[in-house]
């Protein structure tokens, strides 16, 4: 089973600043998705293919990385970006899906 | 537009069974796998299992595979997920989500239902 480790657990960032979230895989993976989760709402796909933005996602969200180390960057942080962010590898075998433990982004 | 509509909240006692549904619309139901993901209170996201609405094949999380069932009804574009021998630890919001690519088991999820809250309590 691929284990995904996200860091930091909590990130406090001022409005307008940049948040950088990390996701590390226990073994090399070929693809990664990022989701945003707010209380009372379903997860929202942000990024797939490690760096491709989902339809309608603002350009201030960007994803990068390969192999075992991936990042999600949120620039010009806005109040509505306060949420928990999860990473998820895919194109894995066996196809048991896993999620990272999440990073909570708070507005400082 | 593509959407998944889930059934309403459920309350069960330990040892009971539950069945919840996820109705798809706005796309070809049989072309995209449906994944179930749950989130217990204060916890992260946990994958439950996946079903291929086209052929009906399934793949479950190892810790749940003896207790979970999934079926699909192509006449109503609906997937059903059942969980038996319920425990308090099964208390969670259960989401169904569509795989983002045509007929891929291990996939990202691009369309999500609003979730079904399951409470297991004596």
mmCIF file of N, CA, C and O in Angstrom, chain B residues 22-105:
data_model
loop_
_atom_site.group_PDB
_atom_site.id
_atom_site.type_symbol
_atom_site.label_atom_id
_atom_site.label_comp_id
_atom_site.label_asym_id
_atom_site.label_seq_id
_atom_site.Cartn_x
_atom_site.Cartn_y
_atom_site.Cartn_z
ATOM 1 N N UNK B 22 -26.678 6.160 -4.842
ATOM 2 C CA UNK B 22 -26.009 7.252 -5.540
ATOM 3 C C UNK B 22 -26.511 7.223 -6.982
ATOM 4 O O UNK B 22 -26.206 6.286 -7.721
ATOM 5 N N UNK B 23 -27.316 8.213 -7.341
ATOM 6 C CA UNK B 23 -27.906 8.252 -8.672
ATOM 7 C C UNK B 23 -27.156 9.240 -9.553
ATOM 8 O O UNK B 23 -26.999 10.412 -9.183
ATOM 9 N N UNK B 24 -26.709 8.774 -10.690
ATOM 10 C CA UNK B 24 -25.935 9.595 -11.614
ATOM 11 C C UNK B 24 -26.822 10.174 -12.708
ATOM 12 O O UNK B 24 -27.794 9.550 -13.133
ATOM 13 N N UNK B 25 -26.459 11.358 -13.154
ATOM 14 C CA UNK B 25 -27.158 11.972 -14.285
ATOM 15 C C UNK B 25 -26.217 12.908 -15.010
ATOM 16 O O UNK B 25 -25.194 13.340 -14.470
ATOM 17 N N UNK B 26 -26.563 13.193 -16.262
ATOM 18 C CA UNK B 26 -25.791 14.153 -17.041
ATOM 19 C C UNK B 26 -24.602 13.570 -17.774
ATOM 20 O O UNK B 26 -23.842 14.323 -18.407
ATOM 21 N N UNK B 27 -24.404 12.270 -17.714
ATOM 22 C CA UNK B 27 -23.306 11.638 -18.443
ATOM 23 C C UNK B 27 -23.657 10.160 -18.659
ATOM 24 O O UNK B 27 -24.654 9.668 -18.106
ATOM 25 N N UNK B 28 -22.839 9.476 -19.441
ATOM 26 C CA UNK B 28 -23.080 8.055 -19.703
ATOM 27 C C UNK B 28 -22.635 7.238 -18.502
ATOM 28 O O UNK B 28 -21.438 7.083 -18.240
ATOM 29 N N UNK B 29 -23.615 6.730 -17.782
ATOM 30 C CA UNK B 29 -23.395 6.064 -16.486
ATOM 31 C C UNK B 29 -22.384 4.927 -16.568
ATOM 32 O O UNK B 29 -21.545 4.765 -15.670
ATOM 33 N N UNK B 30 -22.458 4.151 -17.633
ATOM 34 C CA UNK B 30 -21.636 2.947 -17.708
ATOM 35 C C UNK B 30 -20.189 3.213 -18.102
ATOM 36 O O UNK B 30 -19.376 2.290 -18.113
ATOM 37 N N UNK B 31 -19.850 4.441 -18.413
ATOM 38 C CA UNK B 31 -18.491 4.738 -18.885
ATOM 39 C C UNK B 31 -17.499 5.095 -17.780
ATOM 40 O O UNK B 31 -16.283 5.077 -18.020
ATOM 41 N N UNK B 32 -17.988 5.445 -16.608
ATOM 42 C CA UNK B 32 -17.110 5.942 -15.545
ATOM 43 C C UNK B 32 -17.358 5.191 -14.252
ATOM 44 O O UNK B 32 -18.497 5.041 -13.815
ATOM 45 N N UNK B 33 -16.270 4.746 -13.637
ATOM 46 C CA UNK B 33 -16.387 4.022 -12.376
ATOM 47 C C UNK B 33 -16.898 4.949 -11.276
ATOM 48 O O UNK B 33 -16.685 6.158 -11.314
ATOM 49 N N UNK B 34 -17.534 4.344 -10.287
ATOM 50 C CA UNK B 34 -17.995 5.075 -9.115
ATOM 51 C C UNK B 34 -17.201 4.618 -7.903
ATOM 52 O O UNK B 34 -17.088 3.414 -7.634
ATOM 53 N N UNK B 35 -16.646 5.578 -7.191
ATOM 54 C CA UNK B 35 -15.876 5.316 -5.977
ATOM 55 C C UNK B 35 -16.678 5.774 -4.773
ATOM 56 O O UNK B 35 -17.418 6.754 -4.838
ATOM 57 N N UNK B 36 -16.511 5.065 -3.663
ATOM 58 C CA UNK B 36 -17.102 5.485 -2.400
ATOM 59 C C UNK B 36 -15.976 5.842 -1.434
ATOM 60 O O UNK B 36 -15.015 5.085 -1.274
ATOM 61 N N UNK B 37 -16.130 6.986 -0.801
ATOM 62 C CA UNK B 37 -15.135 7.527 0.123
ATOM 63 C C UNK B 37 -15.882 7.974 1.368
ATOM 64 O O UNK B 37 -16.973 8.546 1.257
ATOM 65 N N UNK B 38 -15.327 7.713 2.528
ATOM 66 C CA UNK B 38 -15.996 8.149 3.750
ATOM 67 C C UNK B 38 -15.094 9.027 4.597
ATOM 68 O O UNK B 38 -13.874 9.002 4.460
ATOM 69 N N UNK B 39 -15.736 9.829 5.423
ATOM 70 C CA UNK B 39 -15.004 10.690 6.346
ATOM 71 C C UNK B 39 -15.679 10.623 7.713
ATOM 72 O O UNK B 39 -16.790 11.126 7.888
ATOM 73 N N UNK B 40 -15.004 10.003 8.657
ATOM 74 C CA UNK B 40 -15.502 9.948 10.030
ATOM 75 C C UNK B 40 -15.297 11.310 10.687
ATOM 76 O O UNK B 40 -14.449 12.092 10.251
ATOM 77 N N UNK B 41 -16.054 11.602 11.729
ATOM 78 C CA UNK B 41 -15.932 12.905 12.392
ATOM 79 C C UNK B 41 -14.505 13.195 12.826
ATOM 80 O O UNK B 41 -13.870 12.375 13.503
ATOM 81 N N UNK B 42 -13.978 14.335 12.406
ATOM 82 C CA UNK B 42 -12.634 14.744 12.794
ATOM 83 C C UNK B 42 -11.511 13.980 12.116
ATOM 84 O O UNK B 42 -10.339 14.174 12.463
ATOM 85 N N UNK B 43 -11.843 13.117 11.167
ATOM 86 C CA UNK B 43 -10.838 12.289 10.501
ATOM 87 C C UNK B 43 -10.676 12.695 9.043
ATOM 88 O O UNK B 43 -11.397 13.556 8.521
ATOM 89 N N UNK B 44 -9.736 12.053 8.380
ATOM 90 C CA UNK B 44 -9.493 12.328 6.980
ATOM 91 C C UNK B 44 -10.369 11.494 6.059
ATOM 92 O O UNK B 44 -11.329 10.853 6.492
ATOM 93 N N UNK B 45 -10.024 11.519 4.784
ATOM 94 C CA UNK B 45 -10.780 10.781 3.783
ATOM 95 C C UNK B 45 -10.286 9.345 3.698
ATOM 96 O O UNK B 45 -9.075 9.090 3.725
ATOM 97 N N UNK B 46 -11.230 8.415 3.592
ATOM 98 C CA UNK B 46 -10.901 6.991 3.522
ATOM 99 C C UNK B 46 -11.663 6.349 2.365
ATOM 100 O O UNK B 46 -12.890 6.431 2.306
ATOM 101 N N UNK B 47 -10.949 5.697 1.471
ATOM 102 C CA UNK B 47 -11.579 4.999 0.363
ATOM 103 C C UNK B 47 -12.272 3.731 0.866
ATOM 104 O O UNK B 47 -11.696 2.960 1.642
ATOM 105 N N UNK B 48 -13.512 3.508 0.383
ATOM 106 C CA UNK B 48 -14.300 2.353 0.778
ATOM 107 C C UNK B 48 -14.265 1.282 -0.311
ATOM 108 O O UNK B 48 -14.069 0.090 -0.039
ATOM 109 N N UNK B 49 -14.475 1.687 -1.546
ATOM 110 C CA UNK B 49 -14.496 0.732 -2.634
ATOM 111 C C UNK B 49 -14.897 1.384 -3.938
ATOM 112 O O UNK B 49 -15.249 2.565 -3.979
ATOM 113 N N UNK B 50 -14.838 0.593 -4.998
ATOM 114 C CA UNK B 50 -15.091 1.097 -6.352
ATOM 115 C C UNK B 50 -15.894 0.074 -7.122
ATOM 116 O O UNK B 50 -15.678 -1.131 -6.987
ATOM 117 N N UNK B 51 -16.832 0.537 -7.937
ATOM 118 C CA UNK B 51 -17.605 -0.349 -8.789
ATOM 119 C C UNK B 51 -17.570 0.159 -10.220
ATOM 120 O O UNK B 51 -17.566 1.375 -10.463
ATOM 121 N N UNK B 52 -17.528 -0.774 -11.134
ATOM 122 C CA UNK B 52 -17.627 -0.466 -12.554
ATOM 123 C C UNK B 52 -19.098 -0.570 -12.950
ATOM 124 O O UNK B 52 -19.617 -1.681 -13.032
ATOM 125 N N UNK B 53 -19.761 0.543 -13.174
ATOM 126 C CA UNK B 53 -21.192 0.471 -13.511
ATOM 127 C C UNK B 53 -21.461 -0.251 -14.827
ATOM 128 O O UNK B 53 -22.563 -0.725 -15.057
ATOM 129 N N UNK B 54 -20.444 -0.343 -15.670
ATOM 130 C CA UNK B 54 -20.643 -1.021 -16.944
ATOM 131 C C UNK B 54 -20.706 -2.529 -16.777
ATOM 132 O O UNK B 54 -21.699 -3.163 -17.114
ATOM 133 N N UNK B 55 -19.641 -3.106 -16.225
ATOM 134 C CA UNK B 55 -19.584 -4.558 -16.094
ATOM 135 C C UNK B 55 -19.988 -5.077 -14.735
ATOM 136 O O UNK B 55 -20.244 -6.268 -14.571
ATOM 137 N N UNK B 56 -20.029 -4.186 -13.737
ATOM 138 C CA UNK B 56 -20.428 -4.607 -12.398
ATOM 139 C C UNK B 56 -19.297 -5.076 -11.516
ATOM 140 O O UNK B 56 -19.515 -5.385 -10.343
ATOM 141 N N UNK B 57 -18.071 -5.166 -12.029
ATOM 142 C CA UNK B 57 -16.968 -5.622 -11.187
ATOM 143 C C UNK B 57 -16.669 -4.592 -10.108
ATOM 144 O O UNK B 57 -16.970 -3.403 -10.257
ATOM 145 N N UNK B 58 -16.073 -5.081 -9.016
ATOM 146 C CA UNK B 58 -15.861 -4.247 -7.844
ATOM 147 C C UNK B 58 -14.483 -4.468 -7.235
ATOM 148 O O UNK B 58 -13.860 -5.513 -7.465
ATOM 149 N N UNK B 59 -14.056 -3.506 -6.450
ATOM 150 C CA UNK B 59 -12.800 -3.607 -5.707
ATOM 151 C C UNK B 59 -13.000 -2.856 -4.417
ATOM 152 O O UNK B 59 -13.430 -1.710 -4.424
ATOM 153 N N UNK B 60 -12.686 -3.526 -3.282
ATOM 154 C CA UNK B 60 -12.980 -2.938 -1.977
ATOM 155 C C UNK B 60 -11.724 -2.713 -1.162
ATOM 156 O O UNK B 60 -10.708 -3.398 -1.337
ATOM 157 N N UNK B 61 -11.817 -1.782 -0.227
ATOM 158 C CA UNK B 61 -10.740 -1.588 0.735
ATOM 159 C C UNK B 61 -10.587 -2.866 1.564
ATOM 160 O O UNK B 61 -11.587 -3.420 2.044
ATOM 161 N N UNK B 62 -9.363 -3.351 1.753
ATOM 162 C CA UNK B 62 -9.162 -4.618 2.462
ATOM 163 C C UNK B 62 -9.819 -4.660 3.837
ATOM 164 O O UNK B 62 -10.401 -5.688 4.210
ATOM 165 N N UNK B 63 -9.799 -3.558 4.579
ATOM 166 C CA UNK B 63 -10.340 -3.595 5.935
ATOM 167 C C UNK B 63 -11.853 -3.674 5.950
ATOM 168 O O UNK B 63 -12.452 -3.972 6.986
ATOM 169 N N UNK B 64 -12.504 -3.404 4.812
ATOM 170 C CA UNK B 64 -13.959 -3.388 4.760
ATOM 171 C C UNK B 64 -14.544 -4.472 3.864
ATOM 172 O O UNK B 64 -15.764 -4.672 3.865
ATOM 173 N N UNK B 65 -13.722 -5.185 3.117
ATOM 174 C CA UNK B 65 -14.237 -6.028 2.043
ATOM 175 C C UNK B 65 -15.166 -7.140 2.498
ATOM 176 O O UNK B 65 -16.012 -7.580 1.718
ATOM 177 N N UNK B 66 -15.044 -7.569 3.758
ATOM 178 C CA UNK B 66 -15.941 -8.639 4.206
ATOM 179 C C UNK B 66 -17.322 -8.095 4.594
ATOM 180 O O UNK B 66 -18.274 -8.865 4.758
ATOM 181 N N UNK B 67 -17.440 -6.779 4.736
ATOM 182 C CA UNK B 67 -18.697 -6.198 5.210
ATOM 183 C C UNK B 67 -19.395 -5.300 4.184
ATOM 184 O O UNK B 67 -20.523 -4.857 4.416
ATOM 185 N N UNK B 68 -18.751 -5.011 3.093
ATOM 186 C CA UNK B 68 -19.307 -4.039 2.148
ATOM 187 C C UNK B 68 -19.806 -4.737 0.881
ATOM 188 O O UNK B 68 -19.228 -5.744 0.439
ATOM 189 N N UNK B 69 -20.895 -4.234 0.344
ATOM 190 C CA UNK B 69 -21.421 -4.704 -0.933
ATOM 191 C C UNK B 69 -21.673 -3.497 -1.836
ATOM 192 O O UNK B 69 -21.960 -2.394 -1.341
ATOM 193 N N UNK B 70 -21.546 -3.709 -3.106
ATOM 194 C CA UNK B 70 -21.873 -2.659 -4.079
ATOM 195 C C UNK B 70 -22.584 -3.293 -5.263
ATOM 196 O O UNK B 70 -22.163 -4.343 -5.750
ATOM 197 N N UNK B 71 -23.653 -2.655 -5.680
ATOM 198 C CA UNK B 71 -24.387 -3.099 -6.860
ATOM 199 C C UNK B 71 -24.698 -1.888 -7.717
ATOM 200 O O UNK B 71 -24.633 -0.746 -7.256
ATOM 201 N N UNK B 72 -25.037 -2.168 -8.982
ATOM 202 C CA UNK B 72 -25.433 -1.058 -9.835
ATOM 203 C C UNK B 72 -26.693 -1.445 -10.588
ATOM 204 O O UNK B 72 -26.951 -2.614 -10.846
ATOM 205 N N UNK B 73 -27.505 -0.452 -10.899
ATOM 206 C CA UNK B 73 -28.736 -0.641 -11.655
ATOM 207 C C UNK B 73 -28.661 0.286 -12.867
ATOM 208 O O UNK B 73 -28.825 1.502 -12.736
ATOM 209 N N UNK B 74 -28.403 -0.303 -14.016
ATOM 210 C CA UNK B 74 -28.227 0.531 -15.201
ATOM 211 C C UNK B 74 -29.551 1.086 -15.729
ATOM 212 O O UNK B 74 -29.556 2.009 -16.534
ATOM 213 N N UNK B 75 -30.673 0.553 -15.260
ATOM 214 C CA UNK B 75 -31.964 1.093 -15.703
ATOM 215 C C UNK B 75 -32.290 2.410 -15.005
ATOM 216 O O UNK B 75 -33.059 3.221 -15.523
ATOM 217 N N UNK B 76 -31.677 2.619 -13.838
ATOM 218 C CA UNK B 76 -31.917 3.857 -13.082
ATOM 219 C C UNK B 76 -30.639 4.657 -12.877
ATOM 220 O O UNK B 76 -30.636 5.666 -12.167
ATOM 221 N N UNK B 77 -29.547 4.220 -13.468
ATOM 222 C CA UNK B 77 -28.246 4.903 -13.300
ATOM 223 C C UNK B 77 -27.885 5.090 -11.830
ATOM 224 O O UNK B 77 -27.429 6.162 -11.417
ATOM 225 N N UNK B 78 -28.089 4.041 -11.073
ATOM 226 C CA UNK B 78 -27.894 4.137 -9.628
ATOM 227 C C UNK B 78 -26.920 3.074 -9.134
ATOM 228 O O UNK B 78 -26.968 1.922 -9.583
ATOM 229 N N UNK B 79 -26.064 3.477 -8.239
ATOM 230 C CA UNK B 79 -25.167 2.562 -7.533
ATOM 231 C C UNK B 79 -25.618 2.499 -6.082
ATOM 232 O O UNK B 79 -25.963 3.529 -5.481
ATOM 233 N N UNK B 80 -25.643 1.288 -5.543
ATOM 234 C CA UNK B 80 -25.987 1.086 -4.148
ATOM 235 C C UNK B 80 -24.775 0.571 -3.391
ATOM 236 O O UNK B 80 -24.053 -0.301 -3.889
ATOM 237 N N UNK B 81 -24.572 1.085 -2.196
ATOM 238 C CA UNK B 81 -23.479 0.622 -1.343
ATOM 239 C C UNK B 81 -24.072 0.156 -0.031
ATOM 240 O O UNK B 81 -24.807 0.902 0.629
ATOM 241 N N UNK B 82 -23.773 -1.077 0.334
ATOM 242 C CA UNK B 82 -24.263 -1.611 1.589
ATOM 243 C C UNK B 82 -23.118 -1.918 2.535
ATOM 244 O O UNK B 82 -22.010 -2.247 2.113
ATOM 245 N N UNK B 83 -23.402 -1.783 3.808
ATOM 246 C CA UNK B 83 -22.417 -2.097 4.842
ATOM 247 C C UNK B 83 -23.134 -2.856 5.944
ATOM 248 O O UNK B 83 -24.185 -2.409 6.431
ATOM 249 N N UNK B 84 -22.631 -4.040 6.304
ATOM 250 C CA UNK B 84 -23.297 -4.824 7.336
ATOM 251 C C UNK B 84 -22.440 -4.931 8.587
ATOM 252 O O UNK B 84 -21.305 -4.429 8.621
ATOM 253 N N UNK B 85 -23.002 -5.568 9.611
ATOM 254 C CA UNK B 85 -22.326 -5.703 10.910
ATOM 255 C C UNK B 85 -21.748 -4.366 11.346
ATOM 256 O O UNK B 85 -20.557 -4.246 11.677
ATOM 257 N N UNK B 86 -22.592 -3.371 11.338
ATOM 258 C CA UNK B 86 -22.137 -2.007 11.605
ATOM 259 C C UNK B 86 -21.528 -1.845 12.994
ATOM 260 O O UNK B 86 -21.972 -2.479 13.975
ATOM 261 N N UNK B 87 -20.519 -0.982 13.037
ATOM 262 C CA UNK B 87 -19.840 -0.647 14.284
ATOM 263 C C UNK B 87 -19.908 0.867 14.463
ATOM 264 O O UNK B 87 -20.112 1.613 13.496
ATOM 265 N N UNK B 88 -19.672 1.302 15.685
ATOM 266 C CA UNK B 88 -19.683 2.746 15.920
ATOM 267 C C UNK B 88 -18.629 3.451 15.061
ATOM 268 O O UNK B 88 -18.826 4.605 14.649
ATOM 269 N N UNK B 89 -17.548 2.750 14.769
ATOM 270 C CA UNK B 89 -16.474 3.338 13.948
ATOM 271 C C UNK B 89 -16.897 3.572 12.499
ATOM 272 O O UNK B 89 -16.191 4.233 11.737
ATOM 273 N N UNK B 90 -18.047 3.015 12.100
ATOM 274 C CA UNK B 90 -18.558 3.257 10.744
ATOM 275 C C UNK B 90 -19.314 4.576 10.645
ATOM 276 O O UNK B 90 -19.712 4.975 9.539
ATOM 277 N N UNK B 91 -19.528 5.235 11.760
ATOM 278 C CA UNK B 91 -20.168 6.553 11.739
ATOM 279 C C UNK B 91 -19.317 7.507 10.912
ATOM 280 O O UNK B 91 -18.138 7.735 11.219
ATOM 281 N N UNK B 92 -19.906 8.039 9.865
ATOM 282 C CA UNK B 92 -19.147 8.864 8.922
ATOM 283 C C UNK B 92 -20.098 9.453 7.892
ATOM 284 O O UNK B 92 -21.264 9.056 7.798
ATOM 285 N N UNK B 93 -19.578 10.375 7.125
ATOM 286 C CA UNK B 93 -20.255 10.820 5.914
ATOM 287 C C UNK B 93 -19.686 9.994 4.764
ATOM 288 O O UNK B 93 -18.459 9.909 4.605
ATOM 289 N N UNK B 94 -20.578 9.390 4.002
ATOM 290 C CA UNK B 94 -20.185 8.542 2.893
ATOM 291 C C UNK B 94 -20.457 9.295 1.589
ATOM 292 O O UNK B 94 -21.578 9.730 1.334
ATOM 293 N N UNK B 95 -19.408 9.444 0.794
ATOM 294 C CA UNK B 95 -19.528 10.144 -0.485
ATOM 295 C C UNK B 95 -19.378 9.147 -1.631
ATOM 296 O O UNK B 95 -18.524 8.247 -1.572
ATOM 297 N N UNK B 96 -20.179 9.332 -2.662
ATOM 298 C CA UNK B 96 -19.884 8.656 -3.919
ATOM 299 C C UNK B 96 -19.241 9.692 -4.839
ATOM 300 O O UNK B 96 -19.532 10.889 -4.751
ATOM 301 N N UNK B 97 -18.362 9.218 -5.691
ATOM 302 C CA UNK B 97 -17.638 10.121 -6.579
ATOM 303 C C UNK B 97 -17.358 9.404 -7.893
ATOM 304 O O UNK B 97 -17.106 8.198 -7.908
ATOM 305 N N UNK B 98 -17.373 10.156 -8.956
ATOM 306 C CA UNK B 98 -17.121 9.586 -10.274
ATOM 307 C C UNK B 98 -15.644 9.623 -10.607
ATOM 308 O O UNK B 98 -14.959 10.631 -10.344
ATOM 309 N N UNK B 99 -15.142 8.553 -11.164
ATOM 310 C CA UNK B 99 -13.782 8.566 -11.675
ATOM 311 C C UNK B 99 -13.686 9.512 -12.845
ATOM 312 O O UNK B 99 -14.611 9.625 -13.653
ATOM 313 N N UNK B 100 -12.555 10.193 -12.942
ATOM 314 C CA UNK B 100 -12.429 11.246 -13.937
ATOM 315 C C UNK B 100 -12.178 10.778 -15.359
ATOM 316 O O UNK B 100 -12.340 11.556 -16.309
ATOM 317 N N UNK B 101 -11.786 9.526 -15.512
ATOM 318 C CA UNK B 101 -11.457 9.043 -16.852
ATOM 319 C C UNK B 101 -12.310 7.838 -17.191
ATOM 320 O O UNK B 101 -12.794 7.141 -16.301
ATOM 321 N N UNK B 102 -12.457 7.590 -18.457
ATOM 322 C CA UNK B 102 -13.256 6.481 -18.940
ATOM 323 C C UNK B 102 -12.668 5.151 -18.499
ATOM 324 O O UNK B 102 -11.539 4.817 -18.840
ATOM 325 N N UNK B 103 -13.440 4.419 -17.698
ATOM 326 C CA UNK B 103 -13.125 3.025 -17.363
ATOM 327 C C UNK B 103 -11.724 2.824 -16.788
ATOM 328 O O UNK B 103 -10.965 1.982 -17.261
ATOM 329 N N UNK B 104 -11.397 3.572 -15.747
ATOM 330 C CA UNK B 104 -10.119 3.413 -15.073
ATOM 331 C C UNK B 104 -10.358 3.081 -13.610
ATOM 332 O O UNK B 104 -11.093 3.792 -12.916
ATOM 333 N N UNK B 105 -9.725 2.011 -13.119
ATOM 334 C CA UNK B 105 -9.908 1.633 -11.727
ATOM 335 C C UNK B 105 -9.279 2.643 -10.776
ATOM 336 O O UNK B 105 -9.928 3.168 -9.882
#
